[in-house]
């Protein structure tokens, strides 16, 4: 079938809406139908037995074979018949089924079953084209415009798809009738696409006309099937009913008055209690076919629902409802049972700015809410593939809903990626009328879409966000528009910040709930998220922030967790699975279920690393078999890769690295980790007792951010030494002196160095019992106690170096350089007499020996030494490996505050670390 060039002597004239509307092949000749015919035929009423698709009725009628003429009388129905009156109100329910719902014959059968089971007195069903068909129709136009001959085979594929579907659904006369109409439509489309192919261009009207056929076909098939299932059913070509006015910006405005009149006229000709209507398509006031634009079937359903004053509009889709956040990004997102019209409006309009879906589903056309809101008609979002799911209802909020007190003030969160910030600033902007108008006028001239606007009251700058793909053109337009002001210095710069994302929190109750903003920004701060711009409307239904793109998912999870009381999830990396680290991992294993169930704390170990081997996981390591996993699935240890892996999981907003080593090289990484937003917990003393300048730098960074650095176990293992000291200082007390037995090893040794026992025998006993380091000299040297003293001194405000602390070593001078621990233990008995003498002198005076560390805050010095105490002194009352620390302060001057308990051992040290982990979880929002 060919279209000769001679038959369209003036292509540009023929392809304009005013001069050419439709061409029908008749006996291999192209017959042109004039615009007046087109207008008349578009409103031609038709009986249910001889209804044609919008295209096919412009040819010969199958039943009469009467050639179409310009006579209106030839197509009018007998007006002598009694017209049915359209009753409106709660008797009507409106359903809308999207493309996925009618994507196959099986799915269309499911839709028909839902319609049949609906007990409403009147049912109007709006359907989209079958899944992917609208895209296929647009592709036809694009191919034809590009003079790509494959448009013919692509149209054949469209025909085959619908023919096979119909053959699976229908039979007999219904099937024959539909296939005849389908065949006519396809022939008509071939003629039109051929004309587009020759012209190399299609107007918007032609495109709308072509792409609307998918809805015509799906509506006809469904109506036949519903009728086959026993219900009287009519199908409606909504171009005969819905009238819309193009309003620019790819939008249309419904003419409700004219549409309502035309609906009543349509119903008078086709009275039925079940109507299947085409979504997406409509007509202009000039009766030219048009569409409600992409995803407009929702809009069709809402308009018709408003025209009918329906009881409810149900939008059937492929998700269970509207989520509190995109479930692909927040696994704990919940289905919202209700949304107010305003909340839904904020969410839909926000999400459709740049992306085709929000909260995990393309749920609503952005303008769907307005028509039904006018008549208080609720919208129900339901999942056709999960009928048991209750869905989400969009309506006016109830005055006293059950459980209202527990409902979050923020209903949902949404994000937009790939945006850029533009900042126009300068002192010459303040108080100058028209500056904002000039800025946004320039933005409009390049066709860019402004998503967020923020301006401070000083008027010194205007900041706004645009799609990143448009920002270059925007910046160039602004620089051109304000070139004179920039050269004169009235404007200082037009700055662009790329790689941004937008996060919005939406909720109607935000307007009446104090502290929502504080909670939102506190959650972002604790997740170490920097906010670049803020915008909030006076309605207070929406708070929008602009953040770095790389922080987007972490920010979304952090704020959702805070408002929805979902689990406080922390990604953990354990460094040093030795004695203490292994004990901690076992404690985490044993408490994991309890913490999740009772406290909503999910501590997820994403990595374990030693000095040689590390184990990484994307979802969390099974701690019941972590030893085996490290052994058989471990890889070569690399600390930088390890930290990046643990922190790189954007689905978990908070990360902590737990350093269970005594390695100074690991401690040197703390500053970088904190700077990157990684929390640090450790019993490693090296960082806090190392060079003073590095310590001060570390603490300054900690105070400047919401990143936490906890090190309770550095001084007293599981004893609350650091927290007690901080509590005293923060409440205004003044430290005078801190004195204590800080070494569990040395406490054990001197508690058992009594009677006639040799010092070397007690040391050997302590080593055998596991109290000492593998080389006991590490304990006897006093260096470990000195590190604890320097930590407490610095916490008290003293700026001391480790070298400032005099330390009395218990390692005899000749033995300090011996090669091995074994050799040291063999030679130690040679020096027992010296220690025995010191013990005897103490006993003669009624004293005991204790190895202590002292912080003298008054004289600003510290010391570590062997001292004598009276037998009634608290330090003399210790047993085993207990530690004891006495705080002398202005409040506790006469009787020092004493903390006493086990200060050594893997269990208590790991317990102290675990306590810090839970403290971190509490700071991050876990319930206390």
Coordinates of C-alpha atoms in Angstrom, one line a residue, residues 44 96 115 122 290 370 383 407 438 519 575 591 671-672 716:
X44 CA -20.7 11.3 16.2
X96 CA -8.4 2.6 37.0
X115 CA -15.1 -5.7 38.0
X122 CA -22.6 1.6 39.0
X290 CA -5.4 14.9 22.3
X370 CA -7.4 18.0 42.4
X383 CA -2.2 -3.8 44.3
X407 CA 1.4 8.4 63.9
X438 CA 15.5 38.9 36.3
X519 CA 14.5 16.1 64.6
X575 CA 39.6 -4.6 63.9
X591 CA 22.9 -10.4 72.3
X671 CA 41.3 11.2 62.7
X672 CA 40.7 10.3 59.0
X716 CA 39.2 0.8 83.4

